[in-house]
XYZ file of C-alpha atoms in Angstrom:
682
model
C 3.685 -4.039 -63.464
C 2.456 -6.529 -66.058
C -1.361 -6.119 -66.340
C -1.838 -9.920 -66.234
C -0.553 -9.888 -62.655
C -3.496 -7.629 -61.774
C -5.971 -10.435 -62.457
C -8.075 -11.717 -59.577
C -6.660 -14.600 -57.527
C -9.564 -16.712 -58.813
C -7.496 -17.175 -61.998
C -5.435 -19.666 -59.934
C -6.716 -23.249 -59.954
C -8.237 -24.202 -56.608
C -9.147 -20.629 -55.525
C -12.936 -20.286 -55.611
C -15.113 -17.336 -54.573
C -15.205 -18.353 -50.891
C -11.393 -18.651 -50.622
C -11.008 -15.392 -52.572
C -13.107 -13.600 -49.905
C -10.818 -14.933 -47.132
C -7.720 -13.936 -49.106
C -9.194 -10.448 -49.648
C -9.407 -10.086 -45.835
C -5.633 -10.643 -45.866
C -5.270 -7.901 -48.506
C -4.594 -10.478 -51.229
C -6.780 -9.562 -54.213
C -4.616 -10.102 -57.295
C -1.959 -12.563 -58.458
C 0.599 -9.821 -57.797
C -0.610 -9.632 -54.146
C -0.340 -13.408 -53.822
C 3.226 -13.472 -55.156
C 4.120 -10.655 -52.738
C 2.579 -12.379 -49.715
C 5.934 -13.004 -48.059
C 6.547 -15.702 -45.423
C 7.221 -14.331 -41.940
C 9.496 -17.231 -40.989
C 10.710 -20.650 -42.169
C 10.500 -24.151 -40.746
C 13.945 -25.684 -40.866
C 13.657 -29.465 -41.285
C 17.340 -30.079 -41.981
C 18.814 -32.805 -39.815
C 21.289 -31.366 -37.299
C 23.992 -32.719 -35.031
C 22.783 -32.232 -31.435
C 26.266 -30.996 -30.476
C 25.620 -27.843 -32.577
C 22.101 -27.101 -31.311
C 21.470 -24.314 -28.786
C 19.165 -24.648 -25.778
C 15.460 -24.125 -26.679
C 16.189 -24.107 -30.419
C 13.727 -25.825 -32.743
C 15.311 -28.871 -34.401
C 14.618 -31.948 -36.517
C 16.410 -35.218 -35.694
C 16.271 -38.769 -37.017
C 17.038 -41.853 -34.914
C 15.997 -45.263 -33.584
C 13.331 -45.842 -30.935
C 15.158 -47.215 -27.870
C 12.313 -47.942 -25.423
C 8.617 -48.762 -25.329
C 6.556 -45.509 -25.349
C 5.054 -44.634 -21.951
C 1.649 -42.892 -21.840
C 0.332 -40.909 -18.837
C -3.082 -39.191 -18.613
C -3.549 -36.141 -16.395
C -6.896 -34.361 -16.459
C -9.576 -34.556 -19.135
C -8.151 -35.116 -22.647
C -4.637 -34.308 -21.435
C -1.874 -36.804 -21.940
C 1.892 -37.088 -22.145
C 3.638 -39.724 -24.242
C 7.365 -40.274 -23.573
C 9.813 -42.369 -25.560
C 13.616 -42.756 -25.523
C 15.398 -42.391 -28.844
C 18.982 -42.966 -29.982
C 20.225 -40.124 -32.229
C 23.784 -40.775 -33.431
C 25.724 -41.094 -30.169
C 23.057 -39.440 -27.962
C 20.304 -41.191 -26.043
C 17.570 -38.575 -25.640
C 13.976 -38.388 -24.454
C 11.101 -37.275 -26.706
C 7.777 -36.029 -25.261
C 4.472 -35.703 -27.170
C 1.581 -33.872 -25.502
C -2.066 -34.844 -26.187
C -1.253 -37.342 -28.969
C -2.068 -40.687 -27.237
C -2.725 -42.462 -30.572
C 1.048 -42.411 -31.286
C 1.579 -45.140 -28.645
C 0.458 -47.837 -31.082
C 2.448 -46.369 -33.988
C 5.903 -46.222 -32.394
C 7.807 -49.527 -32.161
C 11.216 -50.275 -30.604
C 14.151 -50.248 -33.084
C 12.065 -48.374 -35.670
C 13.534 -45.248 -37.351
C 11.514 -42.068 -36.686
C 12.001 -38.361 -37.515
C 10.839 -35.802 -34.944
C 10.710 -32.001 -34.933
C 10.416 -29.916 -31.760
C 12.090 -27.755 -29.119
C 15.402 -28.970 -27.690
C 15.971 -28.796 -23.934
C 19.738 -29.082 -23.622
C 19.768 -29.400 -19.819
C 17.337 -32.321 -19.709
C 18.426 -33.817 -23.075
C 14.789 -33.758 -24.174
C 12.779 -32.772 -27.254
C 9.183 -31.569 -26.844
C 7.932 -32.717 -30.238
C 5.181 -31.133 -32.344
C 5.731 -33.230 -35.481
C 6.720 -36.847 -36.107
C 6.907 -39.262 -38.988
C 7.795 -42.939 -39.169
C 10.988 -43.557 -41.129
C 13.389 -41.022 -42.606
C 12.193 -37.491 -43.467
C 9.984 -37.398 -46.560
C 9.741 -33.596 -46.763
C 9.804 -32.214 -50.289
C 11.977 -29.389 -48.958
C 14.025 -29.091 -45.811
C 13.281 -25.385 -45.634
C 9.580 -24.499 -45.716
C 7.972 -21.029 -45.655
C 5.436 -20.148 -42.940
C 2.716 -17.637 -43.920
C 0.143 -15.692 -41.944
C -3.227 -17.442 -42.357
C -6.914 -16.660 -41.952
C -10.224 -18.496 -42.021
C -10.326 -21.692 -44.058
C -6.946 -21.165 -45.759
C -4.455 -23.782 -44.535
C -0.645 -23.623 -44.646
C -0.641 -26.411 -47.209
C -3.222 -24.529 -49.271
C -1.327 -21.210 -49.160
C 1.916 -22.907 -50.216
C 0.065 -24.607 -53.088
C -1.598 -21.355 -54.297
C 1.731 -19.502 -54.343
C 3.428 -22.398 -56.144
C 0.709 -22.425 -58.832
C 0.829 -18.616 -59.163
C 4.583 -18.757 -59.645
C 4.325 -21.624 -62.120
C 1.658 -19.915 -64.235
C 2.674 -16.252 -63.961
C 6.241 -16.142 -62.639
C 7.641 -15.297 -66.078
C 5.663 -12.006 -66.019
C 7.461 -10.628 -62.932
C 9.220 -7.439 -64.026
C 12.433 -5.943 -62.656
C 12.048 -2.503 -61.074
C 15.645 -1.803 -60.018
C 18.159 -0.626 -62.652
C 21.081 -2.911 -63.562
C 23.540 -0.379 -62.136
C 22.136 -0.792 -58.600
C 21.732 -4.580 -58.909
C 25.380 -4.876 -59.906
C 26.640 -2.313 -57.384
C 25.184 -4.224 -54.407
C 25.252 -7.731 -55.994
C 21.486 -8.052 -55.546
C 19.288 -10.852 -56.911
C 16.906 -9.926 -59.711
C 13.249 -9.552 -58.676
C 12.100 -12.868 -60.198
C 14.920 -14.850 -58.577
C 14.475 -13.081 -55.246
C 10.729 -13.902 -55.148
C 11.478 -17.526 -55.996
C 14.131 -17.719 -53.256
C 11.751 -16.221 -50.663
C 8.937 -18.675 -51.426
C 10.944 -21.786 -52.355
C 14.349 -21.571 -50.667
C 16.706 -24.514 -50.590
C 18.722 -23.200 -47.669
C 19.280 -20.230 -45.359
C 21.508 -18.455 -47.860
C 18.676 -18.327 -50.434
C 16.494 -16.557 -47.865
C 19.319 -14.232 -46.850
C 20.021 -13.107 -50.441
C 16.320 -12.670 -51.244
C 15.827 -10.693 -48.056
C 18.801 -8.420 -48.868
C 17.207 -7.601 -52.200
C 13.754 -6.757 -50.798
C 15.093 -4.817 -47.800
C 16.971 -2.528 -50.185
C 14.008 -2.273 -52.601
C 11.553 -1.329 -49.814
C 13.876 1.242 -48.286
C 14.788 2.749 -51.659
C 11.146 3.003 -52.690
C 10.227 4.735 -49.407
C 13.235 7.071 -49.452
C 12.545 8.074 -53.073
C 9.110 9.252 -51.915
C 10.653 11.158 -49.013
C 13.365 12.802 -51.117
C 10.899 13.657 -53.903
C 8.542 15.163 -51.340
C 11.394 17.249 -49.991
C 12.451 18.396 -53.483
C 8.926 19.379 -54.559
C 8.047 21.035 -51.276
C 11.145 23.190 -51.691
C 10.438 24.014 -55.321
C 6.727 24.641 -54.922
C 6.928 26.730 -51.769
C 9.776 29.191 -52.075
C 10.680 30.529 -48.659
C 11.808 33.954 -47.563
C 15.397 35.094 -47.287
C 16.068 36.206 -43.735
C 19.072 38.503 -44.083
C 19.847 38.921 -40.400
C 22.223 41.500 -38.949
C 25.365 39.489 -38.141
C 27.048 42.064 -35.865
C 23.887 42.528 -33.746
C 23.535 38.742 -33.584
C 27.138 38.357 -32.358
C 26.523 40.985 -29.651
C 23.448 39.043 -28.538
C 25.337 35.719 -28.403
C 28.134 37.386 -26.389
C 25.529 38.664 -23.901
C 24.185 35.174 -23.093
C 24.777 34.030 -19.487
C 26.654 30.919 -20.702
C 28.846 30.453 -23.777
C 27.262 28.255 -26.470
C 28.527 24.660 -26.530
C 30.144 23.425 -29.753
C 26.993 21.443 -30.536
C 24.822 24.548 -30.055
C 27.126 26.571 -32.338
C 26.960 23.887 -35.037
C 23.160 23.702 -34.854
C 22.763 27.511 -34.861
C 24.924 27.703 -38.008
C 22.817 25.003 -39.723
C 19.600 26.888 -38.922
C 20.996 30.318 -39.882
C 22.174 29.052 -43.264
C 18.643 27.694 -43.883
C 17.191 31.077 -42.908
C 19.450 32.870 -45.396
C 18.560 30.538 -48.285
C 15.584 31.166 -50.533
C 14.099 27.730 -49.687
C 11.601 27.403 -46.890
C 13.252 25.780 -43.901
C 11.808 22.445 -42.757
C 14.176 21.338 -40.010
C 13.914 19.121 -36.937
C 16.048 20.077 -33.932
C 16.671 17.194 -31.562
C 18.236 17.851 -28.199
C 18.240 15.830 -25.046
C 16.458 17.151 -21.956
C 18.505 20.120 -20.682
C 20.791 20.361 -23.730
C 19.930 24.025 -24.321
C 17.388 24.076 -27.166
C 15.707 27.201 -25.728
C 18.914 29.219 -26.134
C 19.215 28.044 -29.760
C 15.583 29.110 -30.279
C 16.361 32.536 -28.757
C 19.363 33.092 -31.081
C 17.317 32.180 -34.175
C 14.299 34.267 -33.142
C 16.664 37.200 -32.515
C 18.147 36.738 -36.011
C 14.665 36.819 -37.586
C 13.752 40.036 -35.737
C 16.961 41.800 -36.889
C 15.784 41.120 -40.433
C 12.416 42.811 -39.833
C 10.354 39.649 -39.348
C 8.196 38.440 -36.486
C 8.745 35.070 -34.779
C 6.366 32.578 -33.131
C 6.964 29.741 -30.680
C 4.171 27.188 -30.151
C 4.345 24.765 -27.203
C 1.893 22.086 -25.965
C 0.970 23.413 -22.488
C 0.257 26.778 -20.838
C 2.796 26.341 -18.070
C 5.496 25.554 -20.619
C 4.472 28.630 -22.652
C 4.754 30.777 -19.505
C 8.209 29.401 -18.694
C 9.458 29.975 -22.254
C 8.016 33.501 -22.250
C 9.723 34.293 -18.951
C 13.156 33.027 -20.041
C 12.968 34.579 -23.545
C 11.848 37.955 -22.176
C 14.863 37.907 -19.868
C 17.212 37.250 -22.804
C 15.623 39.412 -25.533
C 13.986 42.432 -23.909
C 17.346 44.103 -22.989
C 17.810 44.315 -26.809
C 14.447 46.121 -27.224
C 12.712 43.027 -28.629
C 9.058 42.791 -27.630
C 8.094 39.282 -26.431
C 4.454 38.514 -25.608
C 2.549 35.481 -24.286
C -0.789 34.301 -25.701
C -2.669 31.368 -24.167
C -6.361 30.659 -23.597
C -5.979 32.206 -20.105
C -5.179 35.613 -21.636
C -8.645 37.179 -21.979
C -10.576 40.422 -22.351
C -8.849 43.785 -22.898
C -5.337 42.368 -22.579
C -6.045 39.804 -25.296
C -7.465 42.429 -27.664
C -4.464 44.668 -27.059
C -1.995 41.827 -27.777
C -3.818 40.916 -31.008
C -3.823 44.577 -32.127
C -0.115 45.033 -31.417
C 0.667 41.754 -33.189
C -1.166 42.682 -36.375
C 0.462 46.139 -36.367
C 3.957 44.681 -35.887
C 4.568 46.103 -32.393
C 5.147 42.596 -30.994
C 8.274 40.899 -32.331
C 7.884 37.422 -30.855
C 4.700 35.670 -29.770
C 4.859 32.611 -27.512
C 1.866 30.441 -26.775
C -0.095 27.214 -26.976
C -2.371 26.215 -29.870
C -4.127 29.548 -29.113
C -1.603 30.892 -31.663
C -3.405 29.168 -34.545
C -6.877 30.587 -33.936
C -8.387 32.685 -36.721
C -8.272 35.939 -34.742
C -4.463 35.757 -34.454
C -2.937 37.734 -37.288
C 0.764 38.617 -37.694
C 2.016 41.624 -39.649
C 5.124 39.883 -41.011
C 5.672 36.351 -39.680
C 8.994 34.932 -40.895
C 10.089 32.282 -38.413
C 8.017 29.623 -36.618
C 9.166 27.156 -33.956
C 7.009 24.294 -32.669
C 8.288 22.601 -29.525
C 7.628 18.900 -28.860
C 6.250 18.831 -32.376
C 5.036 15.205 -32.286
C 2.386 16.366 -29.789
C 0.747 18.652 -32.355
C -1.222 17.251 -35.256
C 0.022 17.849 -38.798
C -3.016 20.098 -39.331
C -2.185 22.350 -36.335
C 1.397 22.767 -37.544
C 0.190 23.614 -41.074
C -2.246 26.303 -39.836
C 0.545 28.068 -37.906
C 2.802 27.933 -40.968
C 0.074 29.576 -43.064
C -0.088 32.575 -40.705
C 2.830 34.024 -42.691
C 4.087 34.028 -46.276
C 5.840 30.629 -46.215
C 7.817 31.308 -43.026
C 10.816 29.183 -42.101
C 9.782 26.344 -39.790
C 11.843 24.733 -37.023
C 10.484 21.742 -35.087
C 12.071 21.048 -31.695
C 11.882 17.877 -29.632
C 13.460 16.681 -26.391
C 12.630 13.078 -27.310
C 15.941 11.710 -28.541
C 14.839 9.932 -31.694
C 17.244 7.238 -32.896
C 18.900 8.110 -36.173
C 17.144 5.257 -37.999
C 13.714 6.519 -36.926
C 14.584 10.146 -37.661
C 15.635 9.181 -41.204
C 12.432 7.213 -41.704
C 9.717 9.203 -39.979
C 11.119 12.680 -40.640
C 12.805 11.751 -43.909
C 11.607 14.880 -45.713
C 13.124 17.128 -43.031
C 16.674 18.186 -42.349
C 17.737 17.008 -38.898
C 19.989 18.912 -36.472
C 21.141 17.293 -33.240
C 22.461 18.885 -30.030
C 24.521 15.984 -28.731
C 26.434 17.755 -25.977
C 25.300 18.949 -22.550
C 26.140 22.445 -21.231
C 29.155 22.604 -18.907
C 28.513 22.373 -15.179
C 25.444 20.128 -15.463
C 25.604 17.393 -12.858
C 24.607 13.939 -14.139
C 21.461 12.649 -12.409
C 22.348 9.720 -10.149
C 19.975 6.863 -10.948
C 19.275 3.863 -8.710
C 17.141 0.765 -9.174
C 15.309 -0.355 -6.006
C 12.872 -3.194 -5.343
C 9.384 -2.559 -3.933
C 10.363 -3.922 -0.485
C 12.933 -1.096 -0.159
C 10.186 1.559 -0.182
C 10.838 2.639 3.445
C 14.500 3.362 2.630
C 13.492 5.200 -0.552
C 11.056 7.450 1.371
C 13.759 8.183 3.969
C 16.031 9.257 1.083
C 13.254 11.498 -0.310
C 12.729 13.082 3.123
C 16.455 13.821 3.392
C 16.181 15.910 0.173
C 12.976 17.609 1.363
C 14.717 18.651 4.593
C 17.289 20.496 2.447
C 14.383 22.565 1.071
C 14.230 20.607 -2.207
C 11.194 19.054 -3.901
C 10.322 15.625 -5.305
C 8.285 14.049 -8.096
C 6.666 10.631 -7.618
C 5.478 9.090 -10.895
C 2.882 6.286 -11.240
C 1.792 4.479 -14.418
C -2.029 4.357 -13.961
C -4.757 6.496 -12.409
C -6.966 3.831 -10.871
C -6.781 0.142 -10.063
C -7.219 -2.171 -13.003
C -7.943 -5.834 -12.362
C -5.605 -6.826 -15.165
C -2.665 -4.749 -14.041
C -1.456 -4.879 -10.478
C -0.057 -1.369 -10.688
C 0.329 1.245 -7.968
C -2.028 3.999 -8.990
C -1.530 7.706 -8.500
C -4.541 8.208 -6.231
C -3.534 5.414 -3.858
C 0.106 6.548 -3.740
C -1.033 10.141 -3.112
C -3.076 9.134 -0.071
C -0.260 6.908 1.240
C 2.343 9.706 0.906
C -0.019 12.356 2.308
C -0.306 10.180 5.425
C 3.448 9.481 5.501
C 4.440 13.175 5.229
C 1.472 14.631 7.178
C 2.117 17.867 9.087
C 5.604 18.045 7.525
C 5.288 18.383 3.750
C 2.438 19.033 1.343
C 1.714 16.361 -1.304
C 0.001 17.321 -4.584
C -1.721 15.087 -7.173
C -1.763 15.374 -10.957
C -3.221 13.008 -13.540
C -4.804 12.925 -16.986
C -8.401 13.099 -15.718
C -7.908 16.628 -14.410
C -8.923 19.396 -16.819
C -6.223 21.761 -18.075
C -7.046 24.488 -15.508
C -6.719 21.991 -12.641
C -3.440 20.651 -14.060
C -2.060 24.180 -14.386
C -3.075 25.009 -10.812
C -1.276 21.912 -9.474
C 1.855 22.645 -11.541
C 1.913 26.293 -10.455
C 1.661 25.273 -6.784
C 4.586 22.890 -7.302
C 6.632 25.502 -9.204
C 6.066 27.971 -6.354
C 7.088 25.323 -3.740
C 3.632 25.478 -2.123
C 3.613 21.716 -2.772
C 6.811 19.802 -1.935
C 5.962 16.341 -3.322
C 4.076 15.974 -6.599
C 2.467 12.597 -7.271
C 1.728 12.371 -10.961
C 1.064 10.106 -13.906
C 3.246 10.712 -16.960
C 1.441 13.960 -17.851
C 4.376 15.731 -16.191
C 6.923 14.620 -18.773
C 6.914 17.559 -21.169
C 9.200 20.504 -20.580
C 8.242 21.833 -17.153
C 11.158 23.491 -15.405
C 11.306 23.323 -11.590
C 15.017 23.793 -10.718
C 14.314 23.153 -7.029
C 13.111 19.575 -7.725
C 16.045 17.211 -7.131
C 14.271 13.913 -6.560
C 12.314 11.638 -8.896
C 10.777 8.333 -7.789
C 9.174 6.208 -10.515
C 6.799 3.444 -9.381
C 6.562 0.261 -11.505
C 9.368 1.606 -13.672
C 9.466 -1.626 -15.696
C 6.158 -0.608 -17.299
C 7.773 2.348 -19.086
C 10.031 2.317 -22.128
C 13.580 3.629 -21.805
C 12.838 6.845 -23.698
C 9.888 7.628 -21.458
C 11.904 6.887 -18.302
C 14.616 9.207 -19.603
C 12.090 11.961 -20.364
C 10.674 11.661 -16.858
C 14.117 11.646 -15.254
C 14.883 14.879 -17.126
C 12.309 16.754 -14.994
C 14.951 16.867 -12.230
C 18.568 17.987 -12.469
C 17.587 21.422 -13.762
C 19.331 23.415 -11.050
C 22.900 23.374 -9.755
C 22.197 20.820 -6.980
C 22.873 17.092 -7.345
C 19.686 15.285 -8.386
C 18.536 11.700 -8.009
C 16.171 9.310 -9.778
C 14.979 6.087 -8.128
C 13.356 3.383 -10.224
C 11.048 1.205 -8.118
C 10.751 -1.974 -10.147
C 10.455 -5.753 -9.945
C 10.878 -6.695 -13.606
C 10.034 -10.328 -14.395
C 11.612 -10.456 -17.854
C 15.202 -10.204 -19.015
C 14.272 -7.188 -21.174
C 12.800 -5.445 -18.115
C 15.941 -6.089 -16.059
C 18.102 -4.905 -18.957
C 16.136 -1.637 -19.113
C 16.654 -0.892 -15.433
C 20.370 -1.666 -15.734
C 20.832 0.620 -18.757
C 19.022 3.485 -16.982
C 21.444 3.326 -14.052
C 24.452 3.264 -16.408
C 23.868 6.195 -18.777
C 22.325 9.669 -18.885
C 22.715 9.910 -22.671
C 19.279 10.029 -24.278
C 20.543 8.991 -27.696
C 22.267 5.875 -26.356
C 19.033 5.033 -24.525
C 16.833 5.678 -27.549
C 18.881 3.297 -29.715
C 18.665 0.637 -26.975
C 14.935 1.264 -26.620
C 14.455 0.734 -30.316
C 16.342 -2.577 -30.111
C 14.344 -3.736 -27.089
C 10.893 -2.522 -28.130
C 10.773 -2.001 -31.893
C 9.682 1.103 -33.816
C 5.909 0.670 -33.392
C 6.139 1.199 -29.648
C 8.592 4.059 -29.864
C 6.119 6.835 -30.625
C 3.094 4.937 -29.392
C 0.699 3.145 -31.705
C -1.266 6.289 -32.603
C 1.679 7.990 -34.260
C 1.446 7.799 -38.002
C 4.523 8.151 -40.155
C 6.166 4.829 -39.389
C 5.794 2.890 -42.631
C 4.870 -0.777 -42.574
C 7.652 -2.639 -44.338
C 7.001 -6.238 -45.391
C 10.574 -7.476 -45.150
C 12.774 -4.607 -43.985
C 13.382 -3.911 -40.298
C 14.525 -0.378 -39.505
C 16.448 -1.470 -36.429
C 18.402 -4.423 -37.772
C 18.733 -3.159 -41.330
C 19.737 0.409 -40.475
C 22.851 0.266 -42.681
C 20.707 -0.586 -45.704
C 18.363 2.264 -44.710
C 21.228 4.778 -44.716
C 22.517 3.426 -48.046
C 19.048 3.631 -49.616
C 18.582 7.162 -48.319
C 21.864 8.341 -49.847
C 21.056 6.610 -53.149
C 17.545 8.108 -53.208
C 18.874 11.624 -52.544
C 21.383 11.306 -55.418
C 18.766 9.883 -57.809
C 16.129 12.542 -57.104
C 18.724 15.283 -57.616
C 19.992 13.842 -60.935
C 18.481 14.428 -64.372
C 19.267 10.789 -65.318
C 16.624 9.533 -62.881
C 13.909 11.692 -64.473
C 14.895 10.966 -68.094
C 16.594 7.568 -68.457
C 14.454 4.523 -69.463
C 16.249 2.286 -66.896
C 14.573 4.223 -64.055
C 11.108 4.103 -65.601
C 9.758 1.441 -63.197
C 10.893 3.438 -60.145
C 9.402 6.636 -61.632
C 6.070 4.876 -62.237
C 6.042 3.697 -58.631
C 6.732 7.239 -57.445
C 3.916 8.630 -59.602
C 1.480 6.118 -58.111
C 2.043 7.577 -54.602
C 0.831 11.048 -55.604
C 4.032 12.732 -54.392
C 4.682 14.174 -57.839
C 1.262 15.855 -57.827
C 2.220 17.731 -54.682
C 0.117 15.432 -52.489
C 1.403 14.839 -48.981
C 2.245 11.272 -48.026
C 0.340 9.732 -45.136
């Protein structure tokens, strides 16, 4: 970047110290920052034919005043001014709220220009701007910027115009000619000009195309460089597994592997055999058979003389994994052991001794696995399940328990491809996109609150068959802001409803982990038939006898979360059901309910969820890793994201990128992120 662009914004005429402080609050410190303060939308003042305008669209029209303006007051300082106006062949009504002074300015037969929202049904414009005569706008297409404090829209536009006039010639290109020509992209100077001073929609579109690609390429270069240097700086171990023993094990499994499982197993095994350290994410929908894939890979590691570890978020999940893996692996003389905070005293000491002496082949547990006292003899393969629930630090500590072991992250949250590429860009991604044979699809119904009696009768029908039910509520206790059924209230209502017939349990986030485990164990053992719970139940628990899921206020959950919750049932061979109790007020809410009843495919749902909610809500606000792009939108620009990722991968792998002068600007940008020094990106 040209050093002159690093000057303070006070170098621009009209920006004093006070304004500079306000701009600094908006992260605008230098002239470069000011030039890169992009508009978030545009006001379109072009005159339009009303025949082409959609309902509720914002428009600007010019026409003659057809009637005397009528002014009505209602309440203190509230007024409505109405006037009829002839626009081409249309006689329309224009309404101005709280602008009574306009009554004396508007005269019959005078030409006026108004801008506002068009109501097609009532042939009416609710105007927010008006001028006497024809439009005098300098431009018909004006940028709208985010503002703060004493900085006005007019002021911001003026500052950017002056900055461009004085320093625009110093804007340097950072993309090589080859890429600009390949995608017919505007140069950086022209693209900035078109974003700030467009003449029409096409200017904005072309400028946006350029910056979307630049932002994605810049981010993907960091990701691909990180991946390259992590591989080079941390050589892994070669796990030369015994193929014939592995085939015998796969043949012994109770069900044949699906094609998707075979593909994923092959991807993981080839990583294990390579000398690079594996860094792979395994995505599989609820019930797609990730545990079996984990068992095959852990078995492979053990045949090569290494130990394996599986870390999961909760004790009950650890116990279930330990039980199923023991059943699969112990007939082959593989020692599987469980370590959680509940394992204490002599037994704990004995497990730790055996582990450090290599007598235990596979250790399964919660974050108890990463405590200092836990020491492996020869750890070669690590799996973390529901990895987004562990902090980066916890995952790193487990990895350091061995000499650069291979690492596999598993998740049952179907992450849309665009998010996987962005958030886990430095990982390889494997997807199990096929369900095991014989799984019955969960029948999903959407019911309104007034149908609760019928819903409970349906639940009771399942309970009479000896099955169990989950009832999920969004909040623990009443909040004045949210009229939401809370878990405690629903628990007491259902306890009364099912009294003397079925036992109703309660689980929520305020319980400590021992209490939660006790409730879950009672439900797993069928001592409790109906479990009322907040969303704490969503991860991994396996109760095959549960065939019924009722979700209160379902419109308050995202699609991915609803799908995760629904996946708690349908784990046995019996037909399972999910009932969404919801009265959504918005179109998006209704759309969500409809989609849930139409598909059981988590990946289809996750893509829809991303479209309906946006990436920030997908993982929850606390999740880091989703970059803030100024112009690019991962959902709508996903094709550009894929293109940029492929380009970045080719560039990082080529010597031309590291040596040729035409890539110098991109290399400088990469150096400034610290990736090349082996620093981890935020």
